[in-house]
mmCIF file of C-alpha atoms and ligand atoms in Angstrom:
data_model
loop_
_atom_site.group_PDB
_atom_site.id
_atom_site.type_symbol
_atom_site.label_atom_id
_atom_site.label_comp_id
_atom_site.label_asym_id
_atom_site.label_seq_id
_atom_site.Cartn_x
_atom_site.Cartn_y
_atom_site.Cartn_z
ATOM 1 C CA MET A 1 0.463 -0.130 -0.107
ATOM 2 C CA LYS A 2 1.521 3.150 -1.402
ATOM 3 C CA LYS A 3 0.637 6.440 0.996
ATOM 4 C CA MET A 4 -0.270 9.337 -1.741
ATOM 5 C CA GLU A 5 -1.418 12.667 -1.507
ATOM 6 C CA ILE A 6 -3.188 15.105 1.360
ATOM 7 C CA LEU A 7 -7.351 14.290 1.093
ATOM 8 C CA ASN A 8 -7.151 16.974 4.418
ATOM 9 C CA SER A 9 -4.996 18.065 7.364
ATOM 10 C CA GLY A 10 -6.961 19.124 10.669
ATOM 11 C CA LYS A 11 -5.310 20.743 13.627
ATOM 12 C CA ALA A 12 -3.479 17.712 15.016
ATOM 13 C CA LYS A 13 -3.970 15.088 12.503
ATOM 14 C CA THR A 14 -3.020 14.935 8.561
ATOM 15 C CA VAL A 15 -5.023 12.343 6.909
ATOM 16 C CA TYR A 16 -3.390 10.771 3.129
ATOM 17 C CA LYS A 17 -4.912 9.022 0.306
ATOM 18 C CA THR A 18 -3.498 6.073 -0.365
ATOM 19 C CA ASP A 19 -3.581 3.624 -3.799
ATOM 20 C CA ASP A 20 -6.077 1.453 -2.371
ATOM 21 C CA PRO A 21 -9.619 3.884 -2.511
ATOM 22 C CA ASP A 22 -11.019 2.483 0.337
ATOM 23 C CA LEU A 23 -8.146 3.521 2.519
ATOM 24 C CA LEU A 24 -6.565 6.192 4.078
ATOM 25 C CA VAL A 25 -3.516 7.020 6.256
ATOM 26 C CA MET A 26 -3.845 8.883 9.644
ATOM 27 C CA GLU A 27 -1.153 10.658 10.687
ATOM 28 C CA PHE A 28 -1.334 12.044 14.491
ATOM 29 C CA ARG A 29 1.023 15.429 14.604
ATOM 30 C CA ASN A 30 2.344 16.658 17.493
ATOM 31 C CA SER A 31 0.622 19.953 16.913
ATOM 32 C CA LEU A 32 -1.978 20.785 19.208
ATOM 33 C CA THR A 33 -4.642 24.031 19.491
ATOM 34 C CA ALA A 34 -8.010 24.496 22.167
ATOM 35 C CA PHE A 35 -10.276 26.824 22.021
ATOM 36 C CA ASP A 36 -11.079 26.443 18.176
ATOM 37 C CA GLY A 37 -7.645 26.734 17.390
ATOM 38 C CA ALA A 38 -7.059 29.839 19.197
ATOM 39 C CA LYS A 39 -4.688 28.498 21.612
ATOM 40 C CA LYS A 40 -1.575 26.558 19.359
ATOM 41 C CA SER A 41 1.908 24.806 20.097
ATOM 42 C CA SER A 42 3.568 21.821 19.560
ATOM 43 C CA VAL A 43 4.974 18.878 21.906
ATOM 44 C CA PRO A 44 7.393 16.685 20.976
ATOM 45 C CA LYS A 45 6.471 12.590 20.782
ATOM 46 C CA LYS A 46 2.663 13.647 21.050
ATOM 47 C CA GLY A 47 1.424 12.459 18.036
ATOM 48 C CA TYR A 48 3.316 8.771 18.961
ATOM 49 C CA TYR A 49 1.328 9.055 22.435
ATOM 50 C CA ASN A 50 -1.756 9.538 20.825
ATOM 51 C CA ALA A 51 -1.467 7.004 17.991
ATOM 52 C CA ILE A 52 -0.110 4.289 20.373
ATOM 53 C CA ILE A 53 -3.464 4.917 22.444
ATOM 54 C CA SER A 54 -5.842 5.293 19.936
ATOM 55 C CA LYS A 55 -4.760 2.032 18.555
ATOM 56 C CA ARG A 56 -5.070 0.389 21.632
ATOM 57 C CA ILE A 57 -8.176 1.457 22.548
ATOM 58 C CA PHE A 58 -9.170 0.339 18.781
ATOM 59 C CA GLY A 59 -7.844 -3.005 19.387
ATOM 60 C CA LEU A 60 -10.063 -2.879 22.913
ATOM 61 C CA LEU A 61 -12.665 -2.127 21.286
ATOM 62 C CA GLU A 62 -12.749 -3.980 18.198
ATOM 63 C CA GLU A 63 -12.065 -7.150 20.716
ATOM 64 C CA ASN A 64 -15.281 -5.790 22.319
ATOM 65 C CA ASN A 65 -17.400 -6.309 19.004
ATOM 66 C CA ILE A 66 -17.897 -2.998 18.250
ATOM 67 C CA LYS A 67 -16.157 -1.327 15.171
ATOM 68 C CA THR A 68 -14.185 0.709 13.945
ATOM 69 C CA HIS A 69 -12.009 2.162 11.431
ATOM 70 C CA TYR A 70 -8.924 0.626 12.193
ATOM 71 C CA LYS A 71 -6.610 -1.356 9.832
ATOM 72 C CA TYR A 72 -3.006 -1.725 11.371
ATOM 73 C CA MET A 73 -0.577 1.096 12.104
ATOM 74 C CA PHE A 74 1.727 2.333 9.226
ATOM 75 C CA SER A 75 4.386 4.016 10.825
ATOM 76 C CA ASP A 76 4.665 5.110 14.615
ATOM 77 C CA ASN A 77 2.293 7.799 14.705
ATOM 78 C CA GLU A 78 0.414 6.855 11.133
ATOM 79 C CA MET A 79 -2.758 4.754 10.891
ATOM 80 C CA VAL A 80 -4.203 3.152 8.098
ATOM 81 C CA VAL A 81 -7.701 3.688 8.294
ATOM 82 C CA ASP A 82 -11.198 2.565 6.366
ATOM 83 C CA ALA A 83 -12.080 5.315 3.799
ATOM 84 C CA ILE A 84 -15.663 6.022 5.590
ATOM 85 C CA GLU A 85 -17.610 8.931 4.966
ATOM 86 C CA ILE A 86 -17.986 11.141 8.513
ATOM 87 C CA ILE A 87 -20.739 12.254 10.118
ATOM 88 C CA LEU A 88 -20.727 15.886 10.647
ATOM 89 C CA VAL A 89 -21.113 15.155 14.834
ATOM 90 C CA GLU A 90 -19.372 15.094 18.217
ATOM 91 C CA VAL A 91 -20.697 12.521 20.395
ATOM 92 C CA ILE A 92 -19.575 13.644 24.112
ATOM 93 C CA VAL A 93 -20.001 10.798 27.005
ATOM 94 C CA ARG A 94 -19.473 12.323 30.196
ATOM 95 C CA ASN A 95 -19.331 10.416 33.695
ATOM 96 C CA ILE A 96 -17.508 13.085 36.245
ATOM 97 C CA ALA A 97 -18.999 17.198 35.350
ATOM 98 C CA ALA A 98 -15.745 19.043 34.148
ATOM 99 C CA GLY A 99 -15.118 21.369 31.422
ATOM 100 C CA SER A 100 -17.763 23.711 28.916
ATOM 101 C CA ILE A 101 -20.564 21.308 31.013
ATOM 102 C CA VAL A 102 -19.837 23.008 34.443
ATOM 103 C CA LYS A 103 -19.049 26.505 32.517
ATOM 104 C CA LYS A 104 -23.177 25.990 30.736
ATOM 105 C CA TYR A 105 -24.866 24.241 33.305
ATOM 106 C CA PRO A 106 -24.916 24.117 37.055
ATOM 107 C CA PHE A 107 -22.849 21.107 37.852
ATOM 108 C CA LYS A 108 -19.985 21.024 40.373
ATOM 109 C CA GLN A 109 -16.444 20.364 39.162
ATOM 110 C CA GLY A 110 -15.863 16.816 39.664
ATOM 111 C CA GLN A 111 -19.694 15.920 40.721
ATOM 112 C CA PRO A 112 -20.612 11.957 39.033
ATOM 113 C CA LEU A 113 -22.910 11.662 36.302
ATOM 114 C CA GLU A 114 -24.958 9.110 37.406
ATOM 115 C CA PRO A 115 -26.200 7.949 34.837
ATOM 116 C CA PRO A 116 -23.486 9.373 32.360
ATOM 117 C CA VAL A 117 -24.653 12.389 29.737
ATOM 118 C CA VAL A 118 -24.440 11.994 26.611
ATOM 119 C CA VAL A 119 -24.455 15.060 24.205
ATOM 120 C CA MET A 120 -24.004 15.406 20.464
ATOM 121 C CA ASP A 121 -22.141 18.815 19.569
ATOM 122 C CA TYR A 122 -22.394 19.507 15.165
ATOM 123 C CA LYS A 123 -18.737 19.925 14.475
ATOM 124 C CA ASP A 124 -17.703 23.249 13.181
ATOM 125 C CA ASP A 125 -15.252 24.938 14.513
ATOM 126 C CA GLU A 126 -16.819 28.551 12.661
ATOM 127 C CA ARG A 127 -19.783 27.983 14.937
ATOM 128 C CA HIS A 128 -17.823 26.364 17.861
ATOM 129 C CA ASP A 129 -19.485 23.053 17.419
ATOM 130 C CA PRO A 130 -22.911 23.999 18.663
ATOM 131 C CA MET A 131 -25.356 21.301 20.426
ATOM 132 C CA LEU A 132 -27.690 19.522 18.463
ATOM 133 C CA ASN A 133 -31.027 17.495 18.953
ATOM 134 C CA GLU A 134 -32.257 15.296 16.770
ATOM 135 C CA ASP A 135 -34.856 16.931 14.661
ATOM 136 C CA ILE A 136 -31.478 19.633 14.271
ATOM 137 C CA ALA A 137 -29.104 16.965 12.836
ATOM 138 C CA ALA A 138 -31.881 14.974 10.466
ATOM 139 C CA ALA A 139 -32.835 18.826 8.801
ATOM 140 C CA LEU A 140 -28.869 19.793 8.601
ATOM 141 C CA GLY A 141 -29.131 16.274 6.388
ATOM 142 C CA LEU A 142 -26.152 14.897 9.102
ATOM 143 C CA ALA A 143 -27.519 11.793 10.206
ATOM 144 C CA THR A 144 -31.472 10.031 10.856
ATOM 145 C CA LYS A 145 -32.763 9.869 14.109
ATOM 146 C CA GLU A 146 -32.373 6.197 14.031
ATOM 147 C CA GLU A 147 -28.837 6.679 13.066
ATOM 148 C CA LEU A 148 -28.237 9.140 15.948
ATOM 149 C CA ALA A 149 -30.091 6.112 18.540
ATOM 150 C CA GLN A 150 -27.971 3.620 16.740
ATOM 151 C CA ILE A 151 -24.562 5.730 17.146
ATOM 152 C CA ARG A 152 -26.132 7.030 20.985
ATOM 153 C CA LYS A 153 -26.540 3.148 21.785
ATOM 154 C CA THR A 154 -23.158 2.014 20.772
ATOM 155 C CA ALA A 155 -21.124 5.420 22.263
ATOM 156 C CA LEU A 156 -22.293 4.389 25.828
ATOM 157 C CA ILE A 157 -21.073 0.769 25.537
ATOM 158 C CA ILE A 158 -17.859 2.007 24.614
ATOM 159 C CA ASN A 159 -18.182 3.692 27.868
ATOM 160 C CA ASP A 160 -18.850 1.512 29.593
ATOM 161 C CA ILE A 161 -15.565 -0.968 27.813
ATOM 162 C CA LEU A 162 -13.290 2.168 28.680
ATOM 163 C CA ILE A 163 -14.424 2.207 32.805
ATOM 164 C CA SER A 164 -13.396 -1.716 33.164
ATOM 165 C CA PHE A 165 -10.660 -1.293 30.922
ATOM 166 C CA LEU A 166 -9.508 2.294 32.967
ATOM 167 C CA GLU A 167 -9.932 1.256 36.302
ATOM 168 C CA PRO A 168 -7.790 -0.993 37.096
ATOM 169 C CA ARG A 169 -4.548 1.299 35.538
ATOM 170 C CA GLY A 170 -5.886 3.771 37.796
ATOM 171 C CA LEU A 171 -7.429 6.051 35.646
ATOM 172 C CA LEU A 172 -11.292 7.553 35.645
ATOM 173 C CA ILE A 173 -12.145 9.229 32.461
ATOM 174 C CA PRO A 174 -14.626 12.074 32.953
ATOM 175 C CA ASP A 175 -15.802 12.601 29.077
ATOM 176 C CA PHE A 176 -14.429 11.690 25.764
ATOM 177 C CA LYS A 177 -15.518 12.846 22.510
ATOM 178 C CA LEU A 178 -15.887 10.214 19.495
ATOM 179 C CA GLU A 179 -16.835 10.069 15.565
ATOM 180 C CA PHE A 180 -18.760 8.289 13.584
ATOM 181 C CA GLY A 181 -18.371 7.868 10.004
ATOM 182 C CA ARG A 182 -20.893 5.204 7.590
ATOM 183 C CA ARG A 183 -18.803 2.489 5.653
ATOM 184 C CA GLY A 184 -21.065 0.425 2.760
ATOM 185 C CA ASN A 185 -24.531 0.549 4.818
ATOM 186 C CA GLU A 186 -22.766 -0.007 8.840
ATOM 187 C CA ILE A 187 -21.895 2.889 10.692
ATOM 188 C CA VAL A 188 -18.155 2.885 12.528
ATOM 189 C CA LEU A 189 -16.587 3.754 15.005
ATOM 190 C CA GLY A 190 -13.555 7.334 13.525
ATOM 191 C CA ASP A 191 -10.733 9.218 14.278
ATOM 192 C CA GLU A 192 -9.203 8.706 17.457
ATOM 193 C CA ILE A 193 -9.237 7.834 21.320
ATOM 194 C CA SER A 194 -6.635 9.446 22.998
ATOM 195 C CA CYS A 195 -5.085 12.090 25.241
ATOM 196 C CA ASP A 196 -6.464 14.862 22.964
ATOM 197 C CA THR A 197 -9.950 13.607 23.041
ATOM 198 C CA CYS A 198 -10.803 12.103 26.519
ATOM 199 C CA ARG A 199 -10.300 13.691 30.058
ATOM 200 C CA PHE A 200 -8.328 11.468 32.045
ATOM 201 C CA TRP A 201 -7.474 11.754 35.292
ATOM 202 C CA ASP A 202 -5.913 10.060 38.153
ATOM 203 C CA LYS A 203 -7.824 8.072 40.011
ATOM 204 C CA GLN A 204 -5.741 8.708 43.689
ATOM 205 C CA THR A 205 -4.875 12.601 43.262
ATOM 206 C CA LYS A 206 -7.787 13.332 40.592
ATOM 207 C CA ASN A 207 -4.829 15.172 38.687
ATOM 208 C CA SER A 208 -5.525 16.159 34.845
ATOM 209 C CA LEU A 209 -3.145 13.505 32.225
ATOM 210 C CA ASP A 210 -4.216 15.490 28.833
ATOM 211 C CA LYS A 211 -5.388 17.834 26.786
ATOM 212 C CA ASP A 212 -6.613 19.605 29.579
ATOM 213 C CA ILE A 213 -3.169 20.493 31.121
ATOM 214 C CA PHE A 214 -2.183 22.197 27.481
ATOM 215 C CA ARG A 215 -5.784 23.988 27.738
ATOM 216 C CA PHE A 216 -5.083 25.639 31.509
ATOM 217 C CA ASP A 217 -1.447 25.719 31.678
ATOM 218 C CA LYS A 218 -1.531 22.877 34.387
ATOM 219 C CA GLY A 219 1.705 21.456 33.987
ATOM 220 C CA ASP A 220 4.163 19.159 31.434
ATOM 221 C CA LEU A 221 1.895 17.530 28.861
ATOM 222 C CA ALA A 222 4.086 14.990 27.205
ATOM 223 C CA SER A 223 4.707 13.754 30.483
ATOM 224 C CA ALA A 224 0.855 13.195 31.161
ATOM 225 C CA TYR A 225 0.300 11.762 28.028
ATOM 226 C CA HIS A 226 3.411 9.528 28.274
ATOM 227 C CA GLU A 227 2.171 8.557 31.365
ATOM 228 C CA VAL A 228 -1.146 7.738 30.433
ATOM 229 C CA ALA A 229 0.540 5.550 27.671
ATOM 230 C CA ARG A 230 2.188 3.607 30.250
ATOM 231 C CA ARG A 231 -0.103 2.417 32.406
ATOM 232 C CA ILE A 232 -2.208 1.710 29.001
ATOM 233 C CA VAL A 233 0.327 -0.137 26.400
ATOM 234 C CA PRO A 234 2.602 -0.613 28.726
ATOM 235 C CA GLU A 235 4.438 -3.832 26.993
ATOM 236 C CA VAL A 236 5.593 -0.463 24.257
ATOM 237 C CA ILE A 237 5.587 2.557 26.415
ATOM 238 C CA LYS A 238 8.553 1.679 30.000
HETATM 239 P P1 5GP B 301 -15.026 20.175 26.693
HETATM 240 O O1 5GP B 301 -16.923 19.985 26.143
HETATM 241 O O2 5GP B 301 -15.807 20.532 27.986
HETATM 242 O O3 5GP B 301 -14.744 21.066 26.212
HETATM 243 O O4 5GP B 301 -14.681 18.728 26.371
HETATM 244 C C1 5GP B 301 -15.869 17.544 26.574
HETATM 245 C C2 5GP B 301 -14.810 16.436 26.373
HETATM 246 O O5 5GP B 301 -14.651 16.003 24.692
HETATM 247 C C3 5GP B 301 -13.570 16.120 26.473
HETATM 248 O O6 5GP B 301 -12.797 14.999 27.139
HETATM 249 C C4 5GP B 301 -12.757 16.840 25.069
HETATM 250 O O7 5GP B 301 -11.500 16.510 24.992
HETATM 251 C C5 5GP B 301 -13.749 16.117 23.829
HETATM 252 N N1 5GP B 301 -14.266 17.064 23.070
HETATM 253 C C6 5GP B 301 -14.821 18.176 23.166
HETATM 254 N N2 5GP B 301 -15.033 18.993 21.499
HETATM 255 C C7 5GP B 301 -13.863 18.654 21.117
HETATM 256 C C8 5GP B 301 -13.418 18.884 20.101
HETATM 257 O O8 5GP B 301 -13.958 19.496 19.009
HETATM 258 N N3 5GP B 301 -11.866 18.249 19.514
HETATM 259 C C9 5GP B 301 -11.666 17.275 20.538
HETATM 260 N N4 5GP B 301 -10.036 17.523 20.426
HETATM 261 N N5 5GP B 301 -11.781 17.100 22.165
HETATM 262 C C10 5GP B 301 -13.487 17.616 22.236
#
């Protein structure tokens, strides 16, 4: 399989076409942004840590019968994925109140959310990812109500799998963001699951081990991402 020209380049990842029209190469870069691109930086090895964490989690999900776009690693920070038709909906699952939900609603930071809260946002940076409901999503032609119901159900199953996997590794997952796409007539998980797209807290200290370190200048991002990789893929990261 041969990597070809760039298909698109986002804030933290670049997607390349390949000589197989059904496959793409997704490169995890060291650049990172926050607040819809207003804050920018670059951190050595960030792309590698996110790629290796995503690879492990996609593998875990596939073992649990969740369909994903992941195929195999192309290099340390590049993965081969199915060329899916991305659904422009960001699906956020929340177990503990943090981030925007604390700003927008009267939740207390760190408050458990039982049962978990699922929010769907329209993926559109210029509009600051406004929240969707089923009617708006259907009217925009993003996804049908049936598709959204299936996505919500899958997101909650993924949540259970992640909590069970992370708990013995000393990690809490207050929230995370998923993206789905269409592959033929099925809906599969796309994008990434990494320190850029999840909140991870150390179970004991409740310290952030994720992109909040960059968002809110809370310390050394590379060592936090290294720590998550060490707990999630100890066979690779010592
Ligand atoms: P919040 O709504 O608190 O900003 O984000 C909730 C969770 O979803 C966090 O784990 C955050 O990393 C993730 N998330 C939400 N929107 C985005 C986004 O546009 N990009 C990334 N990388 N993560 C997001």
